[in-house]
Coordinates of C-alpha atoms in Angstrom, one line a residue:
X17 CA 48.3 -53.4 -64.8
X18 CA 47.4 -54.1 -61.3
X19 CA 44.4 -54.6 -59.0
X20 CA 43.8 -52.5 -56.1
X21 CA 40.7 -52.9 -55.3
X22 CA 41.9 -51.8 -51.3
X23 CA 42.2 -48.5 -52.8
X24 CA 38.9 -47.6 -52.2
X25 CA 38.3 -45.4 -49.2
X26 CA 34.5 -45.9 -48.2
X27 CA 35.1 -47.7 -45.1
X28 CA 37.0 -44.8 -44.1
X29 CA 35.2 -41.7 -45.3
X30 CA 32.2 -43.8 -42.9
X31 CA 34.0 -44.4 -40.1
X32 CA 35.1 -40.5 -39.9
X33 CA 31.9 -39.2 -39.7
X34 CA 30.7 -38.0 -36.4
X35 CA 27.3 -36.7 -35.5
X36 CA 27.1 -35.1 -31.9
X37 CA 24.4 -36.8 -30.0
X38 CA 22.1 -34.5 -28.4
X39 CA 21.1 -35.4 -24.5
X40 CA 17.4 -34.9 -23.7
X41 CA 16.1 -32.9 -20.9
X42 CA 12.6 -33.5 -19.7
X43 CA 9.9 -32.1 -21.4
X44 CA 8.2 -30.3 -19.2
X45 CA 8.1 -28.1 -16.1
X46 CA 8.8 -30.8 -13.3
X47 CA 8.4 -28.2 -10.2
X48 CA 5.0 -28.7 -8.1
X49 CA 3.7 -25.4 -7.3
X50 CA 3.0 -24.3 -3.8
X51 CA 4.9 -27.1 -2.0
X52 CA 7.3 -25.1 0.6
X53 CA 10.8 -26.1 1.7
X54 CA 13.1 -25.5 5.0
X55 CA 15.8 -23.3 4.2
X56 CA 18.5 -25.3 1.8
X57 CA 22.2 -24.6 2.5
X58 CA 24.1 -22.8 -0.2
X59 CA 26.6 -24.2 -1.9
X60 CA 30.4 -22.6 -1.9
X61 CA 32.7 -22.5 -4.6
X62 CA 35.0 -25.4 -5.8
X63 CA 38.2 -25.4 -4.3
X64 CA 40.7 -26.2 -7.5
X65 CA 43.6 -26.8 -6.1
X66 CA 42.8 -29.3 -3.6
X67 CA 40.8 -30.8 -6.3
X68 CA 37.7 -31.1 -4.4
X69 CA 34.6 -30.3 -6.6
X70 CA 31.1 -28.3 -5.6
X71 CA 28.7 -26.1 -7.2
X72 CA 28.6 -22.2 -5.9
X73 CA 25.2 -21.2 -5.5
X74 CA 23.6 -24.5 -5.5
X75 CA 20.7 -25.4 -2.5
X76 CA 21.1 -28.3 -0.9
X77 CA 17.9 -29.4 1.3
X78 CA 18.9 -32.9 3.5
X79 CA 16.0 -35.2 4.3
X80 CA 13.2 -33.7 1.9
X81 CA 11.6 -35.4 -0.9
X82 CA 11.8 -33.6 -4.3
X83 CA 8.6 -31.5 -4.8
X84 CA 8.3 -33.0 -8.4
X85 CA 7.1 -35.3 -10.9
X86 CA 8.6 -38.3 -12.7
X87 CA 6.4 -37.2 -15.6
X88 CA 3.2 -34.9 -17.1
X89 CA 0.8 -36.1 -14.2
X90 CA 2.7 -38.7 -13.5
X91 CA 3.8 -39.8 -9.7
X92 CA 5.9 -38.1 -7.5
X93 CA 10.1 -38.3 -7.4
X94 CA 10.4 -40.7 -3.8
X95 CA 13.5 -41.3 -2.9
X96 CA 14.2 -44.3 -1.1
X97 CA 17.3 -43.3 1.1
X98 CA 19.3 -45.8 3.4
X99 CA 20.1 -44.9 7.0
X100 CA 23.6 -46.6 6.7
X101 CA 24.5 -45.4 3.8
X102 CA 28.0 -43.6 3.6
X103 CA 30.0 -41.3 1.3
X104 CA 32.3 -43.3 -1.1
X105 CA 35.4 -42.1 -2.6
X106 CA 35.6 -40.8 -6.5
X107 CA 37.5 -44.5 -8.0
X108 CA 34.4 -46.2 -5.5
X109 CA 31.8 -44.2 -7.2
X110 CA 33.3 -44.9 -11.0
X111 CA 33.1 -48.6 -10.0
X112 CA 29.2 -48.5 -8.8
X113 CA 28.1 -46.7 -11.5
X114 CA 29.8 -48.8 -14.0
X115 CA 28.2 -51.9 -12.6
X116 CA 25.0 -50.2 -12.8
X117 CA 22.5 -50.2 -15.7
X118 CA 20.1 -47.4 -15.1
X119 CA 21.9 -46.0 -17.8
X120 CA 20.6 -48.9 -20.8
X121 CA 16.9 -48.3 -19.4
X122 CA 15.1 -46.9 -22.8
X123 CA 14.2 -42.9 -22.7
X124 CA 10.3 -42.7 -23.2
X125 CA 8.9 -39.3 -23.9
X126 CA 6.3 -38.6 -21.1
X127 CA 6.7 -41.4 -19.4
X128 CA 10.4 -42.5 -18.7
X129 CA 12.7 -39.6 -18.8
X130 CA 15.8 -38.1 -16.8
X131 CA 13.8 -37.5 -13.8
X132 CA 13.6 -41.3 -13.8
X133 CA 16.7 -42.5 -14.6
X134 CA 18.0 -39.9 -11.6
X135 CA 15.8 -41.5 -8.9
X136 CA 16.5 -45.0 -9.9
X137 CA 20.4 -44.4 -10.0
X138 CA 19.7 -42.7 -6.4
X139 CA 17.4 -44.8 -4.9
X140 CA 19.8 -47.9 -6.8
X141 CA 23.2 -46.4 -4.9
X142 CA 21.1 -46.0 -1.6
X143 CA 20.7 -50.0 -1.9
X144 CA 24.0 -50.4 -2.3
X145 CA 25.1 -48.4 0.6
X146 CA 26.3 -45.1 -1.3
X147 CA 24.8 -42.0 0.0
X148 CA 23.2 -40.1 -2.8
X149 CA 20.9 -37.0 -3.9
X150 CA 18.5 -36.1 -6.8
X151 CA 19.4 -32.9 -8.7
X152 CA 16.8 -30.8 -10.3
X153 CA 18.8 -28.2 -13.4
X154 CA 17.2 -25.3 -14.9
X155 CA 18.2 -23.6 -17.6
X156 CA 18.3 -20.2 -19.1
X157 CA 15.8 -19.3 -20.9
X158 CA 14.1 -22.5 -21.0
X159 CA 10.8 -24.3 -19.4
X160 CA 12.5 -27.7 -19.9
X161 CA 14.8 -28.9 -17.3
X162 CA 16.9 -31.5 -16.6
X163 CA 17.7 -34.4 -13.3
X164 CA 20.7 -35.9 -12.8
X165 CA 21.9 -38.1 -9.5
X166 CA 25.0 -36.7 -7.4
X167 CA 27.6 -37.8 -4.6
X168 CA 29.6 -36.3 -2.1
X169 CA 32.8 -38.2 -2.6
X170 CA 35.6 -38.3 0.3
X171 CA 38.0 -37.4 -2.2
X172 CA 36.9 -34.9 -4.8
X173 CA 34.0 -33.9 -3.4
X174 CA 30.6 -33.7 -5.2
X175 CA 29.8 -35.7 -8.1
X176 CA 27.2 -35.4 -10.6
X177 CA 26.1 -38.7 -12.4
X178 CA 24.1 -38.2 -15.6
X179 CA 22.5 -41.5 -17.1
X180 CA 19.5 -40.4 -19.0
X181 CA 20.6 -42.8 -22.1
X182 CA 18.5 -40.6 -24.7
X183 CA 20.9 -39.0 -27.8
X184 CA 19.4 -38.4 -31.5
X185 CA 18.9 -41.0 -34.1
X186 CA 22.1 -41.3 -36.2
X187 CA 24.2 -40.3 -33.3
X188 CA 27.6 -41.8 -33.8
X189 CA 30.7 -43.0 -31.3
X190 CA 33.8 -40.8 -31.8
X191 CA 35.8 -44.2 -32.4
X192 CA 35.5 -47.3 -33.5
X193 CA 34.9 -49.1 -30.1
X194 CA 31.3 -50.1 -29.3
X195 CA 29.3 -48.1 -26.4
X196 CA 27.9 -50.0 -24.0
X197 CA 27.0 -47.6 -21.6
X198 CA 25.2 -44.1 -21.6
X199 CA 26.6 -42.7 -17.6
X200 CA 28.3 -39.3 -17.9
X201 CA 29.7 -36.9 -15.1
X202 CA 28.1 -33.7 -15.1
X203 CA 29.8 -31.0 -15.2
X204 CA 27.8 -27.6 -13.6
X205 CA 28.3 -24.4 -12.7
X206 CA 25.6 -21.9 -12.3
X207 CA 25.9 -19.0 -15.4
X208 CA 28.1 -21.2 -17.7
X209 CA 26.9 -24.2 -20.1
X210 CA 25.7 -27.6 -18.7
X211 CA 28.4 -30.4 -19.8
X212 CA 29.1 -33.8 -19.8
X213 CA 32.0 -36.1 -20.6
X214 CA 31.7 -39.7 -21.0
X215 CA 32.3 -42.1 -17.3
X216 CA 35.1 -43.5 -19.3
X217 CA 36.8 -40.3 -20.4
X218 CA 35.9 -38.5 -16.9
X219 CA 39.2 -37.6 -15.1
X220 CA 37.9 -35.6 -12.4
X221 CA 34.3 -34.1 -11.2
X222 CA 35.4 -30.0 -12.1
X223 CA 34.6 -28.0 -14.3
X224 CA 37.9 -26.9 -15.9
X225 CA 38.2 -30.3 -16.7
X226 CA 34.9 -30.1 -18.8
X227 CA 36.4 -27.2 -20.4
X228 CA 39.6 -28.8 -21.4
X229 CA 37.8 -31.7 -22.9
X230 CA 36.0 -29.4 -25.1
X231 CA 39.6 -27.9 -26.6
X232 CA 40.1 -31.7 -27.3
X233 CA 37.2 -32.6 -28.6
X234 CA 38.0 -29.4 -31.0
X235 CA 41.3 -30.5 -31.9
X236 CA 40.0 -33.7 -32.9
X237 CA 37.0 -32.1 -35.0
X238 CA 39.8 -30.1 -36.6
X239 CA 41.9 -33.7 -37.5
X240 CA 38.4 -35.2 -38.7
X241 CA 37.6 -32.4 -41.3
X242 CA 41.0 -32.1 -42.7
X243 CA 40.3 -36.2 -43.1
X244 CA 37.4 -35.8 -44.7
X245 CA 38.6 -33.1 -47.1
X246 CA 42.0 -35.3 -48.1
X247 CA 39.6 -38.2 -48.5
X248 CA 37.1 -36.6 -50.6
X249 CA 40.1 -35.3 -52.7
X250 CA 41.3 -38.9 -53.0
X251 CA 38.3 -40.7 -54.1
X252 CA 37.2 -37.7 -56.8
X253 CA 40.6 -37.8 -58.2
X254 CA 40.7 -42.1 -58.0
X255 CA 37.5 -42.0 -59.7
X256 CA 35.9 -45.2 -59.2
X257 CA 39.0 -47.1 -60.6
X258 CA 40.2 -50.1 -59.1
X259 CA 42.9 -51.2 -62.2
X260 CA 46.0 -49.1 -61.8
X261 CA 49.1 -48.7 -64.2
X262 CA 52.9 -47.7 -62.4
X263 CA 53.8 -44.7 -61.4
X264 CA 49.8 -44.1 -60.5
X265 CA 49.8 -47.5 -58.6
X266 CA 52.4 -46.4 -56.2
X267 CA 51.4 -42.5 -55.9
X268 CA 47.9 -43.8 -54.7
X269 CA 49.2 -46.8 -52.5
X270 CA 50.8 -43.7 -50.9
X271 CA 48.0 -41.6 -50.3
X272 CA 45.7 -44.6 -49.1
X273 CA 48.0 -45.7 -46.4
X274 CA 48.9 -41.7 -45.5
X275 CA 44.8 -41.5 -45.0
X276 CA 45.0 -44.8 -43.1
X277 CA 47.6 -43.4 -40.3
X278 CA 45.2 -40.5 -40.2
X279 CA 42.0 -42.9 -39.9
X280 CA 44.2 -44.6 -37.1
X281 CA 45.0 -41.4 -35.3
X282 CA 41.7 -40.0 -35.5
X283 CA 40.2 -43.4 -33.2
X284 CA 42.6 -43.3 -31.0
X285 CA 41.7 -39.6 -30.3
X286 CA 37.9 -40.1 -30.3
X287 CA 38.3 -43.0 -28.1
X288 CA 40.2 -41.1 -26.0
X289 CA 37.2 -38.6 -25.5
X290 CA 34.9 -41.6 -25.1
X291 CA 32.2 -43.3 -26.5
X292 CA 29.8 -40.0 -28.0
X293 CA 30.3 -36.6 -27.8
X294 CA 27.1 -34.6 -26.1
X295 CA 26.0 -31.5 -26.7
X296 CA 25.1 -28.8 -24.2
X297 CA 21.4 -28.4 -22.8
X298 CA 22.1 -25.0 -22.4
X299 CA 23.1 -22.2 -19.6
X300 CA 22.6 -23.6 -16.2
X301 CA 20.2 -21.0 -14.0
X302 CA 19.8 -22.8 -10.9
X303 CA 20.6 -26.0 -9.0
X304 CA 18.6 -27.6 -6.2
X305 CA 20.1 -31.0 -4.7
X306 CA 17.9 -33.3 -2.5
X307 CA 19.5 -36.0 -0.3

C-alpha cells in the first residue's frame, strides 16, 4: 500500500472557481435639471485601421463643468483642469494610471461612487500635466448611470479610464496572481454593451478589441467547466481515500497530474485576461464628455 495523500484535488477544484465581479454604476440620476449647455461637438466614428479610437455620437463640450452631482444631494462634479496640460500618448497614459491609486479608494454607496473616482482620476491627471475629461454613460433602459475619466491620446486616440474599484463580495481573480489594482479601459460604443478589460490585459482603446476579449474570456470559461466536471469526476470516484493499492495508485497519479496541466493552463489563460473578469452595465444610450 501507498500514501497519497497529494491525491486530493481541493486546492484545485478552489482555485478554478471564478465568480464574475459585477462593476457598480451610481445609484442615482446624476443629471441637474435645467442647467443649459453650448452646443457640444459630435463625435465621429473610430477609424480601425489606423487604430485610432473615438466614440460616434458622443458630445463633447470643452471648458464646461459637468452639470452633476458627486452624490444624492451631494456637491457638484468640479473639475480642476490645468492650462498646460497636454495630450499624452497610449504607453504614457498606461504608465500614469498605473502609478495612480484612485482606483484602491473604497466604493461608498451614496457618498463615494464612480462619479468620484472619475473626477479625482481627472482632476489627478490634470496635476500631472495630462489633459483629461469626465464622461457621463447612460444606459438603456436604466435610471442609473455610470462616470468614467477619458484621454485623447496622440497615438490611439481617445481613451476611456474606468477606476470605480466596486465588484460583488466573493468576486474572484481569473488566475492565481494577486490584484492590486481596480483601473480598466472602457470600451463604448453607443447601441452596443458597456465593457471593460482589465489595464493589464488592455491592448488597445477599440472596441473590437473588447469584443475579442469576450471570445477569450469564453474559451477560457469553456476550459474551466470541462475542469471542473473532470475534477468532480475524480474526487467522487477517489472517494475520500488517501491509501492506494497498484494498478489504482498509478491510474490516479495519472489523472491528478493530467488535472494539474489543466489547473496550470487554465492560470495562465485567466492571467492572460487579467486580474477579474467584469460584467456589463448594460446597453450604452448616450455619451457626454467634459474637458
Amino acid at each position: 500500500m501507498r500514501n497519497k495523500f497529494a491525491l486530493r484535488l481541493t486546492n484545485l477544484l478552489a482555485a478554478s472557481a471564478v465568480v464574475a465581479a459585477l462593476l457598480s454604476g451610481c445609484s442615482f440620476n446624476l443629471a441637474i435639471p435645467g442647467v443649459n449647455q453650448p452646443p457640444p461637438e459630435t463625435l465621429s466614428a473610430p477609424d480601425i485601421s489606423a487604430g485610432w479610437n473615438s466614440i460616434a455620437g458622443a458630445l463633447s463640450y470643452d471648458g464646461r463643468q459637468p452639470p452633476y452631482r458627486l452624490y444624492p444631494d451631494g456637491p457638484l462634479v468640479k473639475l480642476v483642469n490645468n492650462a498646460a496640460a497636454r495630450d499624452v500618448s497610449w504607453a504614457e497614459l498606461m504608465a500614469f494610471v498605473k502609478s495612480d491609486i484612485t482606483d484602491l479608494n473604497a466604493y461608498l454607496p451614496d457618498r463615494y461612487m464612480c462619479g468620484g473616482f472619475a473626477l479625482d482620476l481627472h482632476n489627478a491627471a490634470e496635476a500631472a500635466g495630462i489633459r483629461a475629461a469626465w464622461v457621463a454613460i447612460d444606459f438603456i433602459g436604466e435610471s442609473v448611470g455610470h462616470a468614467a475619466t477619458a484621454f485623447q491620446t496622440t497615438d490611439r486616440g481617445l481613451v476611456v479610464i474606468d477606476d470605480t474599484s466596486s465588484y460583488s463580495s466573493g468576486g474572484r481573480a481569473l488566475g492565481e496572481a494577486e490584484s492590486h489594482s481596480y483601473d480598466k479601459v472602457a470600451y463604448i460604443m453607443i447601441g452596443r454593451d458597456y465593457g471593460v478589460i482589465p489595464l493589464e490585459a488592455a491592448g488597445s482603446p477599440l472596441y473590437n478589441d473588447y469584443l475579442a476579449y469576450l471570445e477569450q474570456f469564453r474559451v477560457f470559461d469553456e476550459k474551466r467547466q470541462a475542469y471542473e466536471r473532470e475534477a468532480a469526476a475524480y474526487e467522487a470516484e477517489l472517494a475520500g481515500r488517501t491509501r492506494l493499492k497498484e494498478p489504482e495508485y498509478s491510474y490516479f497519479m495519472s489523472w491528478h497530474k493530467r488535472l494539474q496541466a489543466m489547473k496550470e493552463e487554465l492560470n495562465e489563460l485567466g492571467e492572460s485576461l487579467g486580474s477579474y473578469y467584469w460584467e456589463s452595465l448594460g446597453v450604452v444610450s448616450e455619451v457626454k464628455i467634459y474637458w
